[in-house]
Amino acid sequence: MGLFISSACALAAVTSGLGYRWGLWHFSTGFQVFKAAAIIALISVAVSMAGGLFALRDASRLKTLCAALGVALGFIVAGFLHAHMQIARRVPKIHDITTDTRNPPAFQALLPLRKGAQNPPAYEGARIARLQKKAYPDVRPLTFRASKEEVFRRALDAARAMGWHVVSLKPAAGRIEAYDATFWYGFIDDIVIRLTSNSGKTRLDIRSKSRVGVGDIGANARRIRGFFEKLQVR
């Protein structure tokens, strides 16, 4: 019984995100399904433990194995929610991350795709900038001793390596616009890369913003960090 309950909870947790992806419900409904699954998963752990004691008494290897699997699966589901909650507590409830908080790269080609999005394309100002700098002090512009053309090529390669959907390429202007979908729930986040040249150096700024949600649980900052890791410009 415990294994059956924990398996149902695992299925519900997975479906909570897929349901939003498939347009079956709002993401807030998905969150509630996930939370309920995690709570019931803890109950399944207790049920599985009790079943395990009876299985040991009866010397049933199959029942003992099922009980152990029920405990493990229940802890996995509940632990996954706990991990997400811990991350949410550590990071600010913001959804717009940029290397240039004074003059963030603006969305252009992506604007039609953002039509109807919960979060407007404009940057929200000084309060967001302060929260970002405190939580993600490493998200800063990159400067290279390379031409804009070279940095553009490498930035495009890195964007494609990240699996982003490139929407617009403007080599002369030094602009790349793309969007990415988060794993599981499939939240769409928009990205713009801006290159500027000065005194033989090329500066790269990037911005990543969620279309929905108050907080992003650090997703946009992780995306920028991942991009920087793939961006190899000599």
JSON list of N, CA and C in Angstrom, two decimals, residues 15-51:
[
{"chain": "A", "resi": 15, "resn": "THR", "atom": "N", "xyz": [3.10, 15.17, -13.08]},
{"chain": "A", "resi": 15, "resn": "THR", "atom": "CA", "xyz": [1.96, 15.69, -13.84]},
{"chain": "A", "resi": 15, "resn": "THR", "atom": "C", "xyz": [1.66, 17.14, -13.50]},
{"chain": "A", "resi": 16, "resn": "SER", "atom": "N", "xyz": [2.03, 17.59, -12.30]},
{"chain": "A", "resi": 16, "resn": "SER", "atom": "CA", "xyz": [1.76, 18.98, -11.92]},
{"chain": "A", "resi": 16, "resn": "SER", "atom": "C", "xyz": [2.42, 19.96, -12.88]},
{"chain": "A", "resi": 17, "resn": "GLY", "atom": "N", "xyz": [3.62, 19.62, -13.34]},
{"chain": "A", "resi": 17, "resn": "GLY", "atom": "CA", "xyz": [4.30, 20.47, -14.31]},
{"chain": "A", "resi": 17, "resn": "GLY", "atom": "C", "xyz": [3.84, 20.23, -15.73]},
{"chain": "A", "resi": 18, "resn": "LEU", "atom": "N", "xyz": [3.66, 18.96, -16.08]},
{"chain": "A", "resi": 18, "resn": "LEU", "atom": "CA", "xyz": [3.23, 18.64, -17.44]},
{"chain": "A", "resi": 18, "resn": "LEU", "atom": "C", "xyz": [1.84, 19.18, -17.74]},
{"chain": "A", "resi": 19, "resn": "GLY", "atom": "N", "xyz": [0.99, 19.22, -16.72]},
{"chain": "A", "resi": 19, "resn": "GLY", "atom": "CA", "xyz": [-0.35, 19.76, -16.92]},
{"chain": "A", "resi": 19, "resn": "GLY", "atom": "C", "xyz": [-0.32, 21.21, -17.33]},
{"chain": "A", "resi": 20, "resn": "TYR", "atom": "N", "xyz": [0.61, 21.96, -16.75]},
{"chain": "A", "resi": 20, "resn": "TYR", "atom": "CA", "xyz": [0.75, 23.37, -17.16]},
{"chain": "A", "resi": 20, "resn": "TYR", "atom": "C", "xyz": [1.33, 23.45, -18.56]},
{"chain": "A", "resi": 21, "resn": "ARG", "atom": "N", "xyz": [2.31, 22.63, -18.85]},
{"chain": "A", "resi": 21, "resn": "ARG", "atom": "CA", "xyz": [2.89, 22.61, -20.20]},
{"chain": "A", "resi": 21, "resn": "ARG", "atom": "C", "xyz": [1.83, 22.35, -21.26]},
{"chain": "A", "resi": 22, "resn": "TRP", "atom": "N", "xyz": [0.92, 21.42, -20.94]},
{"chain": "A", "resi": 22, "resn": "TRP", "atom": "CA", "xyz": [-0.11, 21.02, -21.91]},
{"chain": "A", "resi": 22, "resn": "TRP", "atom": "C", "xyz": [-1.34, 21.91, -21.88]},
{"chain": "A", "resi": 23, "resn": "GLY", "atom": "N", "xyz": [-1.32, 22.95, -21.05]},
{"chain": "A", "resi": 23, "resn": "GLY", "atom": "CA", "xyz": [-2.44, 23.88, -21.00]},
{"chain": "A", "resi": 23, "resn": "GLY", "atom": "C", "xyz": [-3.66, 23.36, -20.27]},
{"chain": "A", "resi": 24, "resn": "LEU", "atom": "N", "xyz": [-3.48, 22.36, -19.40]},
{"chain": "A", "resi": 24, "resn": "LEU", "atom": "CA", "xyz": [-4.61, 21.78, -18.68]},
{"chain": "A", "resi": 24, "resn": "LEU", "atom": "C", "xyz": [-5.02, 22.62, -17.48]},
{"chain": "A", "resi": 25, "resn": "TRP", "atom": "N", "xyz": [-4.06, 23.36, -16.89]},
{"chain": "A", "resi": 25, "resn": "TRP", "atom": "CA", "xyz": [-4.35, 24.19, -15.73]},
{"chain": "A", "resi": 25, "resn": "TRP", "atom": "C", "xyz": [-3.31, 25.28, -15.57]},
{"chain": "A", "resi": 26, "resn": "HIS", "atom": "N", "xyz": [-3.62, 26.24, -14.71]},
{"chain": "A", "resi": 26, "resn": "HIS", "atom": "CA", "xyz": [-2.71, 27.35, -14.42]},
{"chain": "A", "resi": 26, "resn": "HIS", "atom": "C", "xyz": [-1.54, 26.82, -13.61]},
{"chain": "A", "resi": 27, "resn": "PHE", "atom": "N", "xyz": [-0.39, 27.49, -13.72]},
{"chain": "A", "resi": 27, "resn": "PHE", "atom": "CA", "xyz": [0.78, 26.99, -12.99]},
{"chain": "A", "resi": 27, "resn": "PHE", "atom": "C", "xyz": [0.58, 27.00, -11.48]},
{"chain": "A", "resi": 28, "resn": "SER", "atom": "N", "xyz": [-0.27, 27.91, -10.98]},
{"chain": "A", "resi": 28, "resn": "SER", "atom": "CA", "xyz": [-0.54, 27.93, -9.54]},
{"chain": "A", "resi": 28, "resn": "SER", "atom": "C", "xyz": [-1.26, 26.65, -9.12]},
{"chain": "A", "resi": 29, "resn": "THR", "atom": "N", "xyz": [-2.13, 26.14, -9.98]},
{"chain": "A", "resi": 29, "resn": "THR", "atom": "CA", "xyz": [-2.79, 24.86, -9.71]},
{"chain": "A", "resi": 29, "resn": "THR", "atom": "C", "xyz": [-1.77, 23.73, -9.68]},
{"chain": "A", "resi": 30, "resn": "GLY", "atom": "N", "xyz": [-0.83, 23.79, -10.61]},
{"chain": "A", "resi": 30, "resn": "GLY", "atom": "CA", "xyz": [0.24, 22.80, -10.63]},
{"chain": "A", "resi": 30, "resn": "GLY", "atom": "C", "xyz": [1.04, 22.80, -9.35]},
{"chain": "A", "resi": 31, "resn": "PHE", "atom": "N", "xyz": [1.34, 24.01, -8.84]},
{"chain": "A", "resi": 31, "resn": "PHE", "atom": "CA", "xyz": [2.09, 24.12, -7.58]},
{"chain": "A", "resi": 31, "resn": "PHE", "atom": "C", "xyz": [1.32, 23.46, -6.43]},
{"chain": "A", "resi": 32, "resn": "GLN", "atom": "N", "xyz": [0.00, 23.68, -6.40]},
{"chain": "A", "resi": 32, "resn": "GLN", "atom": "CA", "xyz": [-0.81, 23.10, -5.33]},
{"chain": "A", "resi": 32, "resn": "GLN", "atom": "C", "xyz": [-0.84, 21.57, -5.43]},
{"chain": "A", "resi": 33, "resn": "VAL", "atom": "N", "xyz": [-0.91, 21.06, -6.65]},
{"chain": "A", "resi": 33, "resn": "VAL", "atom": "CA", "xyz": [-0.88, 19.61, -6.86]},
{"chain": "A", "resi": 33, "resn": "VAL", "atom": "C", "xyz": [0.44, 19.05, -6.36]},
{"chain": "A", "resi": 34, "resn": "PHE", "atom": "N", "xyz": [1.53, 19.75, -6.68]},
{"chain": "A", "resi": 34, "resn": "PHE", "atom": "CA", "xyz": [2.86, 19.31, -6.25]},
{"chain": "A", "resi": 34, "resn": "PHE", "atom": "C", "xyz": [2.99, 19.31, -4.73]},
{"chain": "A", "resi": 35, "resn": "LYS", "atom": "N", "xyz": [2.49, 20.37, -4.08]},
{"chain": "A", "resi": 35, "resn": "LYS", "atom": "CA", "xyz": [2.57, 20.44, -2.62]},
{"chain": "A", "resi": 35, "resn": "LYS", "atom": "C", "xyz": [1.76, 19.33, -1.96]},
{"chain": "A", "resi": 36, "resn": "ALA", "atom": "N", "xyz": [0.56, 19.09, -2.50]},
{"chain": "A", "resi": 36, "resn": "ALA", "atom": "CA", "xyz": [-0.28, 18.04, -1.95]},
{"chain": "A", "resi": 36, "resn": "ALA", "atom": "C", "xyz": [0.39, 16.67, -2.11]},
{"chain": "A", "resi": 37, "resn": "ALA", "atom": "N", "xyz": [1.02, 16.47, -3.28]},
{"chain": "A", "resi": 37, "resn": "ALA", "atom": "CA", "xyz": [1.70, 15.20, -3.53]},
{"chain": "A", "resi": 37, "resn": "ALA", "atom": "C", "xyz": [2.85, 14.99, -2.55]},
{"chain": "A", "resi": 38, "resn": "ALA", "atom": "N", "xyz": [3.58, 16.07, -2.25]},
{"chain": "A", "resi": 38, "resn": "ALA", "atom": "CA", "xyz": [4.71, 15.97, -1.33]},
{"chain": "A", "resi": 38, "resn": "ALA", "atom": "C", "xyz": [4.24, 15.66, 0.09]},
{"chain": "A", "resi": 39, "resn": "ILE", "atom": "N", "xyz": [3.13, 16.27, 0.51]},
{"chain": "A", "resi": 39, "resn": "ILE", "atom": "CA", "xyz": [2.60, 16.01, 1.86]},
{"chain": "A", "resi": 39, "resn": "ILE", "atom": "C", "xyz": [2.11, 14.58, 1.99]},
{"chain": "A", "resi": 40, "resn": "ILE", "atom": "N", "xyz": [1.38, 14.13, 0.99]},
{"chain": "A", "resi": 40, "resn": "ILE", "atom": "CA", "xyz": [0.88, 12.75, 1.02]},
{"chain": "A", "resi": 40, "resn": "ILE", "atom": "C", "xyz": [2.04, 11.76, 0.92]},
{"chain": "A", "resi": 41, "resn": "ALA", "atom": "N", "xyz": [3.11, 12.16, 0.22]},
{"chain": "A", "resi": 41, "resn": "ALA", "atom": "CA", "xyz": [4.29, 11.29, 0.11]},
{"chain": "A", "resi": 41, "resn": "ALA", "atom": "C", "xyz": [4.90, 11.01, 1.48]},
{"chain": "A", "resi": 42, "resn": "LEU", "atom": "N", "xyz": [4.86, 11.99, 2.36]},
{"chain": "A", "resi": 42, "resn": "LEU", "atom": "CA", "xyz": [5.36, 11.78, 3.72]},
{"chain": "A", "resi": 42, "resn": "LEU", "atom": "C", "xyz": [4.49, 10.75, 4.46]},
{"chain": "A", "resi": 43, "resn": "ILE", "atom": "N", "xyz": [3.19, 10.81, 4.22]},
{"chain": "A", "resi": 43, "resn": "ILE", "atom": "CA", "xyz": [2.29, 9.83, 4.82]},
{"chain": "A", "resi": 43, "resn": "ILE", "atom": "C", "xyz": [2.61, 8.43, 4.27]},
{"chain": "A", "resi": 44, "resn": "SER", "atom": "N", "xyz": [2.93, 8.37, 2.98]},
{"chain": "A", "resi": 44, "resn": "SER", "atom": "CA", "xyz": [3.27, 7.07, 2.39]},
{"chain": "A", "resi": 44, "resn": "SER", "atom": "C", "xyz": [4.53, 6.49, 3.00]},
{"chain": "A", "resi": 45, "resn": "VAL", "atom": "N", "xyz": [5.45, 7.36, 3.43]},
{"chain": "A", "resi": 45, "resn": "VAL", "atom": "CA", "xyz": [6.66, 6.88, 4.10]},
{"chain": "A", "resi": 45, "resn": "VAL", "atom": "C", "xyz": [6.30, 6.15, 5.38]},
{"chain": "A", "resi": 46, "resn": "ALA", "atom": "N", "xyz": [5.40, 6.76, 6.18]},
{"chain": "A", "resi": 46, "resn": "ALA", "atom": "CA", "xyz": [4.96, 6.12, 7.43]},
{"chain": "A", "resi": 46, "resn": "ALA", "atom": "C", "xyz": [4.25, 4.80, 7.16]},
{"chain": "A", "resi": 47, "resn": "VAL", "atom": "N", "xyz": [3.40, 4.80, 6.13]},
{"chain": "A", "resi": 47, "resn": "VAL", "atom": "CA", "xyz": [2.67, 3.58, 5.78]},
{"chain": "A", "resi": 47, "resn": "VAL", "atom": "C", "xyz": [3.64, 2.49, 5.32]},
{"chain": "A", "resi": 48, "resn": "SER", "atom": "N", "xyz": [4.63, 2.89, 4.53]},
{"chain": "A", "resi": 48, "resn": "SER", "atom": "CA", "xyz": [5.61, 1.92, 4.04]},
{"chain": "A", "resi": 48, "resn": "SER", "atom": "C", "xyz": [6.46, 1.36, 5.18]},
{"chain": "A", "resi": 49, "resn": "MET", "atom": "N", "xyz": [6.82, 2.22, 6.13]},
{"chain": "A", "resi": 49, "resn": "MET", "atom": "CA", "xyz": [7.60, 1.75, 7.27]},
{"chain": "A", "resi": 49, "resn": "MET", "atom": "C", "xyz": [6.81, 0.72, 8.09]},
{"chain": "A", "resi": 50, "resn": "ALA", "atom": "N", "xyz": [5.53, 1.02, 8.30]},
{"chain": "A", "resi": 50, "resn": "ALA", "atom": "CA", "xyz": [4.69, 0.07, 9.03]},
{"chain": "A", "resi": 50, "resn": "ALA", "atom": "C", "xyz": [4.56, -1.24, 8.27]},
{"chain": "A", "resi": 51, "resn": "GLY", "atom": "N", "xyz": [4.39, -1.13, 6.95]},
{"chain": "A", "resi": 51, "resn": "GLY", "atom": "CA", "xyz": [4.32, -2.34, 6.13]},
{"chain": "A", "resi": 51, "resn": "GLY", "atom": "C", "xyz": [5.62, -3.12, 6.17]}
]
